[in-house]
Amino acid sequence: MTPVVAHKERPGYLLNSLLIPWLEGSQQLLADGIATPEDIDKTWMAGAEDHTGPIGVQDLIGLDTVIASSEGLAEANPDQKWRAKFVDMMKKRRDDGRRGIVDGKGFYTYPNPEYRQADFFDNDPAYKQHSHPYHTVTVAGGGVLGSQIAYQIARFGFDTIQYDISEETIDAAKKRVESYIPLVVRDVDADPDEARAAADRITYTANMEEAFSHTDLVIEAVPETMAIKKQFYNDIQRYLPEHTVLLTNSSTLAPSAFMHETGRPEKFLALHFVNHIWLKNTGEVMKTELTDDEVFKDVQSFTDAMGMMVISLYKEQPGYILNTLFIPFLRGAIQLLATGVATPRDIDLAWKVGRNIPYGPCQAIDRVGIRTLYNIYLAHYANTSLEADEKALALLERLEKAGELGQETGMGLYEYRDGETIDREWNL
C-alpha cells in the first residue's frame, strides 16, 4: 500500500475530495444537455492527458453507486436543478440495463470501451462532408493564444490575417509566431520548410480596414475584459462584409453577454482553444441560443479543417467543458492544502495512485500558474462564504504577492530546481 497522510478529518478523505467535484462537473454538463458523454471524455482525456474521462470513470464506479450518492446530493441541494435531472437520466439508463462495467454496458460497452479504441478521438465524418465557406480568416489579438491561433490556421492553408492595435503589438506577435516554428517541428514532427512557410503566410496589420473588410471569419482573442470586447465589436462593424462570421475565444465570459454588440448574433458563437494548440488541439465550439444552426455546422467543419479535434457544446456553458471539469478539481486540491488537511505531495499521491496517472492536481496548479488560479478564485469563489474558500483565497493571495507563481518562477506549491520537482515544507 502507498501511505497517503491526511492531517485533519475530511469527509471523503483526499481522493473523493478531488473525485466528486470533478464528476459533478461532468454530471451537470450531461443533465443540462450541453455536450455528449463522448465529447466530455474526449475533452478531459486530451486536455488533461488522462487515460479515462469522468463519464468512463462513472461506468467503472457503477451507476447504482452513482445514483445513490447523487440522490442524497440532489435532496441536500434542491436549488441546483441539474442534480435531480441527472438522477432521472441515470435511473432511465439503469432501467435500460446499462449499469456500467458490471453489466458490460453503461455509457460505453465493455470489456473494450470506446474510449480505449484508436479512433475515439477521430472527428465525426460529417464535419468533413460539410463544406464550410471560409477562406480568409482574421485573428484579432496577437497575444500568446491569439498568435498561436493565427499560426495554427496558417499551417492548414488558410489565408490568415493577424490584427492587433499597434505596430508594437504586431511586432510582438511576429516574434511569438517565429518562436513556435521550432516547437511545432519538434513536438509534432512537422516538416521544417512547411512550418516556415506557414509563418510566412500570415499577413500582419494594425489597420482595421485592412484586417476586416475582406475576411470571411473573425476569431477574436482580445483581452478578457467585457468593456474591451464590446468596444472591439462595435468598432469593427463598419468594416465587416455582410457574410462574415464572428467567433470569440473567450474562456471566462459568456458569449451571450456581448453578442448583441456584434450586430449579427445569429453569425456569432464561441471557439475555444487551449494553450500550446499544436499539442492540445481541441476546439470547443459553443453556440448561443441565437446562433444559426447552419453557422454552427460551418464552424464545426472549419475546426476540423484546421486539424482540431471538434468538441461541440449545444448550449452556453461558462468555462466550456474542460474548465467546467478542471476548475472544481483544482479548487478541491487547494482547499485541502489551505485548510491543513494534506500537503501537495499527499494530495497528488492520492490522485496519482488512486487513478493510476502520472501527475496530480497540485502539479497541475503549478503548471497552470498560481496567478491564474488566484484570478479564477476572485471571479468565482471569493464570495462563497465557505471557510475553505476563504482560506484557499488567502493562500493563493500570499503566494501571488510573494511571486511564488509555480513552474514559471521556480516556486509554487512545489519548488523547481535544476529540472527537479522538490517538496516544500508546509506547516499544516
CSV table of C-alpha atoms in Angstrom, one decimal:
chain,number,residue,atom,x,y,z
A,1,MET,CA,0.0,0.0,0.0
A,2,THR,CA,1.1,3.6,-0.6
A,3,PRO,CA,0.6,5.7,2.6
A,4,VAL,CA,-1.3,9.0,1.9
A,5,VAL,CA,-1.5,11.2,5.0
A,6,ALA,CA,-4.5,13.4,6.0
A,7,HIS,CA,-3.6,15.6,9.0
A,8,LYS,CA,-7.2,16.5,9.7
A,9,GLU,CA,-10.6,14.8,9.4
A,10,ARG,CA,-12.1,15.3,6.0
A,11,PRO,CA,-15.3,13.7,4.7
A,12,GLY,CA,-14.3,11.8,1.6
A,13,TYR,CA,-10.6,11.8,2.6
A,14,LEU,CA,-8.4,13.1,-0.1
A,15,LEU,CA,-9.3,11.1,-3.2
A,16,ASN,CA,-13.0,11.7,-3.1
A,17,SER,CA,-12.5,15.4,-2.2
A,18,LEU,CA,-10.9,15.6,-5.7
A,19,LEU,CA,-13.0,13.0,-7.5
A,20,ILE,CA,-16.5,14.1,-6.5
A,21,PRO,CA,-16.4,17.8,-7.8
A,22,TRP,CA,-14.7,16.5,-11.0
A,23,LEU,CA,-17.5,14.0,-11.5
A,24,GLU,CA,-20.2,16.6,-10.6
A,25,GLY,CA,-18.9,18.9,-13.4
A,26,SER,CA,-19.5,16.1,-16.0
A,27,GLN,CA,-22.9,15.3,-14.5
A,28,GLN,CA,-24.0,18.9,-14.8
A,29,LEU,CA,-22.9,19.1,-18.4
A,30,LEU,CA,-24.9,15.9,-19.2
A,31,ALA,CA,-28.0,16.9,-17.3
A,32,ASP,CA,-28.2,20.4,-18.9
A,33,GLY,CA,-27.8,18.9,-22.4
A,34,ILE,CA,-24.6,20.9,-23.0
A,35,ALA,CA,-22.4,18.1,-24.5
A,36,THR,CA,-22.4,14.4,-25.3
A,37,PRO,CA,-20.7,11.8,-23.0
A,38,GLU,CA,-18.1,11.2,-25.6
A,39,ASP,CA,-17.2,14.8,-26.1
A,40,ILE,CA,-16.9,15.4,-22.3
A,41,ASP,CA,-14.5,12.5,-22.0
A,42,LYS,CA,-12.5,13.4,-25.2
A,43,THR,CA,-12.0,17.0,-23.8
A,44,TRP,CA,-10.7,15.8,-20.5
A,45,MET,CA,-8.6,13.0,-21.9
A,46,ALA,CA,-6.9,15.3,-24.5
A,47,GLY,CA,-6.7,18.4,-22.4
A,48,ALA,CA,-5.5,16.7,-19.1
A,49,GLU,CA,-3.5,13.9,-20.7
A,50,ASP,CA,-5.6,11.3,-18.8
A,51,HIS,CA,-6.4,7.7,-19.8
A,52,THR,CA,-10.1,7.9,-18.8
A,53,GLY,CA,-12.6,10.7,-18.6
A,54,PRO,CA,-15.2,11.4,-15.9
A,55,ILE,CA,-18.0,9.6,-17.8
A,56,GLY,CA,-15.9,6.5,-18.2
A,57,VAL,CA,-15.0,6.6,-14.5
A,58,GLN,CA,-18.7,6.6,-13.6
A,59,ASP,CA,-19.1,3.4,-15.6
A,60,LEU,CA,-16.3,1.9,-13.6
A,61,ILE,CA,-17.8,3.0,-10.3
A,62,GLY,CA,-21.2,1.7,-11.4
A,63,LEU,CA,-24.4,3.6,-12.0
A,64,ASP,CA,-26.1,2.1,-8.9
A,65,THR,CA,-23.4,3.8,-6.7
A,66,VAL,CA,-23.5,7.0,-8.7
A,67,ILE,CA,-27.3,7.2,-8.4
A,68,ALA,CA,-27.3,6.5,-4.7
A,69,SER,CA,-24.7,9.3,-4.0
A,70,SER,CA,-26.4,11.7,-6.4
A,71,GLU,CA,-29.8,11.3,-4.9
A,72,GLY,CA,-28.6,12.5,-1.5
A,73,LEU,CA,-26.8,15.5,-3.0
A,74,ALA,CA,-29.9,16.4,-5.0
A,75,GLU,CA,-32.0,16.3,-1.8
A,76,ALA,CA,-29.5,18.4,0.0
A,77,ASN,CA,-29.2,21.0,-2.9
A,78,PRO,CA,-32.7,21.5,-4.2
A,79,ASP,CA,-31.8,24.8,-5.8
A,80,GLN,CA,-29.3,23.0,-8.1
A,81,LYS,CA,-32.0,21.7,-10.5
A,82,TRP,CA,-29.5,19.8,-12.7
A,83,ARG,CA,-28.9,17.3,-9.9
A,84,ALA,CA,-32.4,15.9,-10.0
A,85,LYS,CA,-32.3,15.9,-13.8
A,86,PHE,CA,-29.1,13.9,-13.7
A,87,VAL,CA,-30.6,11.3,-11.2
A,88,ASP,CA,-33.6,10.9,-13.5
A,89,MET,CA,-31.4,10.4,-16.5
A,90,MET,CA,-29.3,7.8,-14.7
A,91,LYS,CA,-32.3,5.9,-13.5
A,92,LYS,CA,-33.7,5.6,-17.1
A,93,ARG,CA,-30.3,4.4,-18.2
A,94,ARG,CA,-30.2,1.8,-15.4
A,95,ASP,CA,-33.8,0.7,-16.3
A,96,ASP,CA,-32.4,0.0,-19.8
A,97,GLY,CA,-29.9,-2.4,-18.3
A,98,ARG,CA,-26.9,0.0,-18.7
A,99,ARG,CA,-25.4,-0.1,-15.1
A,100,GLY,CA,-21.8,0.2,-16.1
A,101,ILE,CA,-19.0,-2.2,-16.4
A,102,VAL,CA,-20.8,-4.6,-14.1
A,103,ASP,CA,-23.3,-5.2,-16.9
A,104,GLY,CA,-20.9,-4.9,-19.7
A,105,LYS,CA,-22.5,-1.7,-20.8
A,106,GLY,CA,-23.1,1.7,-19.4
A,107,PHE,CA,-22.2,4.9,-21.3
A,108,TYR,CA,-19.7,2.6,-23.1
A,109,THR,CA,-19.6,-1.1,-23.9
A,110,TYR,CA,-17.2,-3.5,-22.2
A,111,PRO,CA,-14.7,-5.1,-22.0
A,112,ASN,CA,-13.3,-2.9,-24.8
A,113,PRO,CA,-14.9,0.6,-24.2
A,114,GLU,CA,-14.9,3.1,-27.0
A,115,TYR,CA,-12.5,5.4,-25.2
A,116,ARG,CA,-9.8,2.7,-25.5
A,117,GLN,CA,-10.2,2.4,-29.2
A,118,ALA,CA,-7.7,4.1,-31.6
A,119,ASP,CA,-10.5,6.0,-33.4
A,120,PHE,CA,-12.1,7.5,-30.3
A,121,PHE,CA,-10.5,10.9,-30.9
A,122,ASP,CA,-11.4,11.0,-34.6
A,123,ASN,CA,-13.8,13.7,-35.7
A,124,ASP,CA,-17.3,12.8,-36.9
A,125,PRO,CA,-17.1,12.2,-40.7
A,126,ALA,CA,-20.0,14.7,-41.0
A,127,TYR,CA,-17.6,17.5,-40.3
A,128,LYS,CA,-15.5,16.7,-43.3
A,129,GLN,CA,-18.6,16.1,-45.5
A,130,HIS,CA,-20.0,19.5,-44.7
A,131,SER,CA,-18.4,22.3,-46.7
A,132,HIS,CA,-17.6,25.5,-44.8
A,133,PRO,CA,-17.4,28.8,-46.7
A,134,TYR,CA,-14.3,30.2,-45.0
A,135,HIS,CA,-11.1,31.1,-47.0
A,136,THR,CA,-9.7,34.2,-45.4
A,137,VAL,CA,-9.6,34.3,-41.6
A,138,THR,CA,-8.7,37.3,-39.4
A,139,VAL,CA,-7.4,36.7,-35.8
A,140,ALA,CA,-7.9,39.8,-33.7
A,141,GLY,CA,-5.3,39.9,-30.9
A,142,GLY,CA,-1.7,38.9,-31.2
A,143,GLY,CA,-1.1,37.7,-27.6
A,144,VAL,CA,0.1,34.3,-26.6
A,145,LEU,CA,-3.1,32.5,-27.7
A,146,GLY,CA,-4.0,34.8,-30.5
A,147,SER,CA,-0.7,34.3,-32.2
A,148,GLN,CA,-0.9,30.6,-31.7
A,149,ILE,CA,-4.4,30.6,-33.3
A,150,ALA,CA,-3.1,32.5,-36.3
A,151,TYR,CA,-0.2,30.1,-36.8
A,152,GLN,CA,-2.5,27.1,-36.5
A,153,ILE,CA,-4.8,28.4,-39.1
A,154,ALA,CA,-2.0,29.3,-41.5
A,155,ARG,CA,-0.4,25.8,-41.1
A,156,PHE,CA,-3.6,24.3,-42.6
A,157,GLY,CA,-3.5,26.5,-45.7
A,158,PHE,CA,-6.0,29.4,-44.9
A,159,ASP,CA,-5.2,33.0,-45.9
A,160,THR,CA,-4.5,34.4,-42.4
A,161,ILE,CA,-4.5,37.9,-41.1
A,162,GLN,CA,-3.2,38.8,-37.7
A,163,TYR,CA,-4.6,42.1,-36.3
A,164,ASP,CA,-3.6,44.0,-33.3
A,165,ILE,CA,-3.9,47.6,-32.2
A,166,SER,CA,-0.4,48.9,-32.8
A,167,GLU,CA,2.8,48.3,-34.6
A,168,GLU,CA,4.5,47.4,-31.3
A,169,THR,CA,2.0,44.7,-30.5
A,170,ILE,CA,2.2,43.4,-34.1
A,171,ASP,CA,6.0,43.1,-33.8
A,172,ALA,CA,5.5,41.1,-30.6
A,173,ALA,CA,3.0,38.8,-32.3
A,174,LYS,CA,5.5,38.2,-35.1
A,175,LYS,CA,8.2,37.3,-32.6
A,176,ARG,CA,5.8,34.8,-30.9
A,177,VAL,CA,5.0,33.1,-34.2
A,178,GLU,CA,8.7,32.8,-35.0
A,179,SER,CA,9.2,31.1,-31.7
A,180,TYR,CA,6.5,28.5,-32.5
A,181,ILE,CA,8.2,27.2,-35.6
A,182,PRO,CA,10.9,25.1,-33.9
A,183,LEU,CA,8.4,23.9,-31.3
A,184,VAL,CA,6.0,22.6,-33.9
A,185,VAL,CA,8.8,20.9,-35.8
A,186,ARG,CA,10.0,19.3,-32.5
A,187,ASP,CA,6.6,18.4,-31.0
A,188,VAL,CA,4.6,17.2,-33.9
A,189,ASP,CA,7.3,16.3,-36.3
A,190,ALA,CA,6.3,19.0,-38.8
A,191,ASP,CA,8.3,19.5,-41.9
A,192,PRO,CA,10.7,22.5,-41.2
A,193,ASP,CA,10.0,24.0,-44.6
A,194,GLU,CA,6.3,23.7,-44.2
A,195,ALA,CA,6.4,25.1,-40.7
A,196,ARG,CA,8.4,28.1,-42.1
A,197,ALA,CA,6.0,28.6,-45.0
A,198,ALA,CA,3.0,28.7,-42.6
A,199,ALA,CA,4.5,31.6,-40.7
A,200,ASP,CA,5.2,33.4,-43.9
A,201,ARG,CA,1.6,33.0,-44.9
A,202,ILE,CA,0.4,35.3,-42.1
A,203,THR,CA,-0.3,38.9,-43.0
A,204,TYR,CA,0.1,41.3,-40.1
A,205,THR,CA,-1.7,44.7,-39.7
A,206,ALA,CA,-2.7,47.3,-37.2
A,207,ASN,CA,-5.2,48.8,-39.7
A,208,MET,CA,-8.8,47.8,-39.1
A,209,GLU,CA,-10.0,48.3,-42.6
A,210,GLU,CA,-7.2,46.0,-44.0
A,211,ALA,CA,-7.9,43.4,-41.3
A,212,PHE,CA,-11.7,43.2,-41.5
A,213,SER,CA,-13.1,44.5,-44.8
A,214,HIS,CA,-12.3,41.3,-46.9
A,215,THR,CA,-12.5,38.5,-44.4
A,216,ASP,CA,-14.8,35.5,-44.1
A,217,LEU,CA,-14.3,34.7,-40.5
A,218,VAL,CA,-13.0,36.7,-37.5
A,219,ILE,CA,-11.6,35.0,-34.4
A,220,GLU,CA,-11.5,37.4,-31.5
A,221,ALA,CA,-8.7,36.9,-28.9
A,222,VAL,CA,-8.6,40.4,-27.4
A,223,PRO,CA,-8.1,40.9,-23.6
A,224,GLU,CA,-10.6,39.1,-21.3
A,225,THR,CA,-12.4,42.2,-20.3
A,226,MET,CA,-16.1,42.8,-21.1
A,227,ALA,CA,-15.7,46.5,-21.9
A,228,ILE,CA,-12.8,45.9,-24.3
A,229,LYS,CA,-14.6,43.1,-26.1
A,230,LYS,CA,-17.8,45.2,-26.5
A,231,GLN,CA,-15.8,48.1,-27.8
A,232,PHE,CA,-13.9,45.9,-30.3
A,233,TYR,CA,-17.1,44.5,-31.8
A,234,ASN,CA,-18.7,48.0,-32.1
A,235,ASP,CA,-15.5,49.3,-33.8
A,236,ILE,CA,-15.2,46.6,-36.5
A,237,GLN,CA,-18.9,46.5,-37.6
A,238,ARG,CA,-18.4,49.3,-40.1
A,239,TYR,CA,-15.8,47.3,-42.0
A,240,LEU,CA,-17.2,43.8,-42.0
A,241,PRO,CA,-18.8,42.2,-45.1
A,242,GLU,CA,-22.3,41.0,-44.5
A,243,HIS,CA,-21.4,37.3,-44.8
A,244,THR,CA,-18.6,37.4,-42.2
A,245,VAL,CA,-18.9,35.2,-39.1
A,246,LEU,CA,-17.5,36.1,-35.7
A,247,LEU,CA,-16.0,33.8,-33.2
A,248,THR,CA,-14.8,34.6,-29.6
A,249,ASN,CA,-12.1,32.7,-27.9
A,250,SER,CA,-13.2,33.9,-24.5
A,251,SER,CA,-12.7,31.3,-21.9
A,252,THR,CA,-14.4,33.0,-18.9
A,253,LEU,CA,-17.1,35.4,-20.4
A,254,ALA,CA,-20.4,34.1,-21.7
A,255,PRO,CA,-20.8,35.0,-25.4
A,256,SER,CA,-24.4,36.0,-24.9
A,257,ALA,CA,-23.2,38.8,-22.6
A,258,PHE,CA,-21.8,40.7,-25.7
A,259,MET,CA,-23.5,39.0,-28.7
A,260,HIS,CA,-25.7,42.0,-29.5
A,261,GLU,CA,-22.6,44.3,-29.8
A,262,THR,CA,-21.6,42.1,-32.8
A,263,GLY,CA,-24.5,43.4,-34.8
A,264,ARG,CA,-25.0,39.8,-36.1
A,265,PRO,CA,-25.8,37.5,-33.1
A,266,GLU,CA,-27.0,34.8,-35.5
A,267,LYS,CA,-23.5,34.7,-37.0
A,268,PHE,CA,-21.7,34.7,-33.6
A,269,LEU,CA,-20.5,31.9,-31.4
A,270,ALA,CA,-17.5,30.7,-29.4
A,271,LEU,CA,-14.5,28.7,-30.4
A,272,HIS,CA,-12.2,27.9,-27.5
A,273,PHE,CA,-8.5,26.9,-28.0
A,274,VAL,CA,-6.1,25.5,-25.4
A,275,ASN,CA,-2.6,26.9,-24.9
A,276,HIS,CA,0.0,25.0,-27.0
A,277,ILE,CA,-2.6,24.4,-29.7
A,278,TRP,CA,-0.3,22.2,-31.9
A,279,LEU,CA,-0.2,19.7,-29.0
A,280,LYS,CA,-3.6,20.1,-27.3
A,281,ASN,CA,-5.5,20.7,-30.4
A,282,THR,CA,-9.1,20.6,-29.1
A,283,GLY,CA,-11.5,23.1,-30.4
A,284,GLU,CA,-14.6,23.7,-28.2
A,285,VAL,CA,-17.4,25.0,-30.5
A,286,MET,CA,-20.1,26.6,-28.4
A,287,LYS,CA,-23.3,28.2,-29.7
A,288,THR,CA,-25.6,30.7,-28.1
A,289,GLU,CA,-29.4,30.5,-28.2
A,290,LEU,CA,-29.3,32.9,-31.2
A,291,THR,CA,-26.6,31.2,-33.3
A,292,ASP,CA,-27.9,29.9,-36.6
A,293,ASP,CA,-27.6,26.1,-36.8
A,294,GLU,CA,-26.0,26.3,-40.3
A,295,VAL,CA,-23.3,28.6,-39.0
A,296,PHE,CA,-22.7,26.2,-36.1
A,297,LYS,CA,-22.2,23.4,-38.6
A,298,ASP,CA,-19.9,25.6,-40.7
A,299,VAL,CA,-17.7,26.3,-37.7
A,300,GLN,CA,-17.6,22.6,-36.7
A,301,SER,CA,-16.4,21.9,-40.3
A,302,PHE,CA,-13.8,24.7,-40.2
A,303,THR,CA,-12.5,23.5,-36.8
A,304,ASP,CA,-12.0,20.0,-38.3
A,305,ALA,CA,-10.3,21.6,-41.4
A,306,MET,CA,-7.6,23.2,-39.3
A,307,GLY,CA,-6.6,20.0,-37.7
A,308,MET,CA,-8.5,20.3,-34.5
A,309,MET,CA,-10.5,17.8,-32.5
A,310,VAL,CA,-14.0,19.2,-32.6
A,311,ILE,CA,-15.8,19.4,-29.3
A,312,SER,CA,-19.4,20.6,-29.6
A,313,LEU,CA,-21.4,22.4,-26.9
A,314,TYR,CA,-25.1,22.8,-27.8
A,315,LYS,CA,-25.8,25.3,-25.1
A,316,GLU,CA,-23.8,28.1,-23.4
A,317,GLN,CA,-21.6,27.0,-20.6
A,318,PRO,CA,-19.2,29.3,-18.8
A,319,GLY,CA,-15.8,27.5,-18.8
A,320,TYR,CA,-16.8,25.3,-21.7
A,321,ILE,CA,-16.2,21.6,-20.9
A,322,LEU,CA,-12.5,21.5,-19.9
A,323,ASN,CA,-12.7,24.2,-17.3
A,324,THR,CA,-16.1,23.0,-16.0
A,325,LEU,CA,-14.2,19.8,-15.1
A,326,PHE,CA,-10.8,21.3,-14.3
A,327,ILE,CA,-11.6,24.2,-12.1
A,328,PRO,CA,-13.5,22.3,-9.4
A,329,PHE,CA,-10.8,19.7,-9.4
A,330,LEU,CA,-8.1,22.3,-8.7
A,331,ARG,CA,-10.4,24.0,-6.2
A,332,GLY,CA,-10.7,20.7,-4.3
A,333,ALA,CA,-6.9,20.4,-4.1
A,334,ILE,CA,-6.2,24.0,-3.0
A,335,GLN,CA,-8.9,23.7,-0.3
A,336,LEU,CA,-7.2,20.5,1.1
A,337,LEU,CA,-3.9,22.4,1.4
A,338,ALA,CA,-5.3,25.7,2.7
A,339,THR,CA,-7.3,24.0,5.4
A,340,GLY,CA,-4.3,22.0,6.6
A,341,VAL,CA,-5.7,18.6,5.6
A,342,ALA,CA,-2.7,17.5,3.5
A,343,THR,CA,0.5,18.5,1.8
A,344,PRO,CA,0.7,18.9,-2.0
A,345,ARG,CA,2.7,15.7,-2.1
A,346,ASP,CA,0.0,13.7,-0.4
A,347,ILE,CA,-2.8,15.3,-2.3
A,348,ASP,CA,-1.1,14.4,-5.6
A,349,LEU,CA,-0.3,10.9,-4.4
A,350,ALA,CA,-3.9,10.3,-3.6
A,351,TRP,CA,-4.9,11.2,-7.2
A,352,LYS,CA,-1.9,9.6,-8.9
A,353,VAL,CA,-2.2,6.3,-7.1
A,354,GLY,CA,-6.0,6.2,-6.9
A,355,ARG,CA,-6.3,7.0,-10.6
A,356,ASN,CA,-3.1,5.4,-11.9
A,357,ILE,CA,-1.9,8.5,-13.7
A,358,PRO,CA,1.5,10.3,-13.6
A,359,TYR,CA,0.5,13.7,-12.3
A,360,GLY,CA,-1.7,15.3,-9.6
A,361,PRO,CA,-3.7,18.4,-9.1
A,362,CYS,CA,-1.1,20.4,-7.2
A,363,GLN,CA,1.4,19.7,-10.0
A,364,ALA,CA,-1.3,20.9,-12.5
A,365,ILE,CA,-1.8,24.1,-10.4
A,366,ASP,CA,1.9,24.9,-10.7
A,367,ARG,CA,1.8,24.3,-14.5
A,368,VAL,CA,-1.3,26.5,-14.9
A,369,GLY,CA,0.1,29.1,-12.6
A,370,ILE,CA,-0.8,30.4,-9.2
A,371,ARG,CA,-1.8,33.7,-10.6
A,372,THR,CA,-4.3,32.1,-13.0
A,373,LEU,CA,-6.0,30.1,-10.2
A,374,TYR,CA,-6.0,33.2,-8.0
A,375,ASN,CA,-7.9,35.2,-10.6
A,376,ILE,CA,-10.3,32.3,-11.0
A,377,TYR,CA,-10.9,32.3,-7.3
A,378,LEU,CA,-11.5,36.1,-7.3
A,379,ALA,CA,-14.1,35.6,-10.2
A,380,HIS,CA,-15.9,32.5,-8.9
A,381,TYR,CA,-15.3,31.8,-5.2
A,382,ALA,CA,-14.3,35.0,-3.4
A,383,ASN,CA,-17.9,35.4,-2.1
A,384,THR,CA,-18.9,31.9,-1.3
A,385,SER,CA,-18.6,32.5,2.5
A,386,LEU,CA,-17.2,29.0,2.9
A,387,GLU,CA,-14.3,28.9,5.3
A,388,ALA,CA,-12.4,26.5,3.0
A,389,ASP,CA,-12.7,29.0,0.1
A,390,GLU,CA,-11.6,31.9,2.3
A,391,LYS,CA,-8.5,30.1,3.4
A,392,ALA,CA,-7.8,29.0,-0.2
A,393,LEU,CA,-8.1,32.6,-1.5
A,394,ALA,CA,-5.8,33.8,1.3
A,395,LEU,CA,-3.2,31.2,0.5
A,396,LEU,CA,-3.3,32.0,-3.2
A,397,GLU,CA,-3.0,35.7,-2.5
A,398,ARG,CA,0.0,35.1,-0.3
A,399,LEU,CA,1.8,33.1,-2.9
A,400,GLU,CA,0.9,35.6,-5.6
A,401,LYS,CA,2.3,38.5,-3.6
A,402,ALA,CA,5.4,36.6,-2.9
A,403,GLY,CA,6.0,35.9,-6.6
A,404,GLU,CA,5.7,32.2,-6.0
A,405,LEU,CA,3.7,31.5,-9.1
A,406,GLY,CA,4.5,27.9,-10.0
A,407,GLN,CA,6.9,26.4,-12.5
A,408,GLU,CA,7.5,29.7,-14.3
A,409,THR,CA,9.2,31.2,-11.2
A,410,GLY,CA,10.7,28.0,-9.8
A,411,MET,CA,8.5,28.1,-6.7
A,412,GLY,CA,4.8,27.4,-6.2
A,413,LEU,CA,3.2,24.5,-4.4
A,414,TYR,CA,6.4,22.7,-5.1
A,415,GLU,CA,10.0,24.0,-5.7
A,416,TYR,CA,11.6,23.6,-9.1
A,417,ARG,CA,15.4,23.4,-9.2
A,418,ASP,CA,17.7,22.0,-11.9
A,419,GLY,CA,14.9,20.2,-13.6
A,420,GLU,CA,13.8,18.5,-10.4
A,421,THR,CA,10.4,18.9,-8.5
A,422,ILE,CA,11.1,19.3,-4.8
A,423,ASP,CA,8.6,19.1,-1.9
A,424,ARG,CA,8.3,22.3,0.1
A,425,GLU,CA,7.8,22.4,3.8
A,426,TRP,CA,4.2,23.2,4.8
A,427,ASN,CA,3.2,23.9,8.3
A,428,LEU,CA,-0.3,22.2,8.4
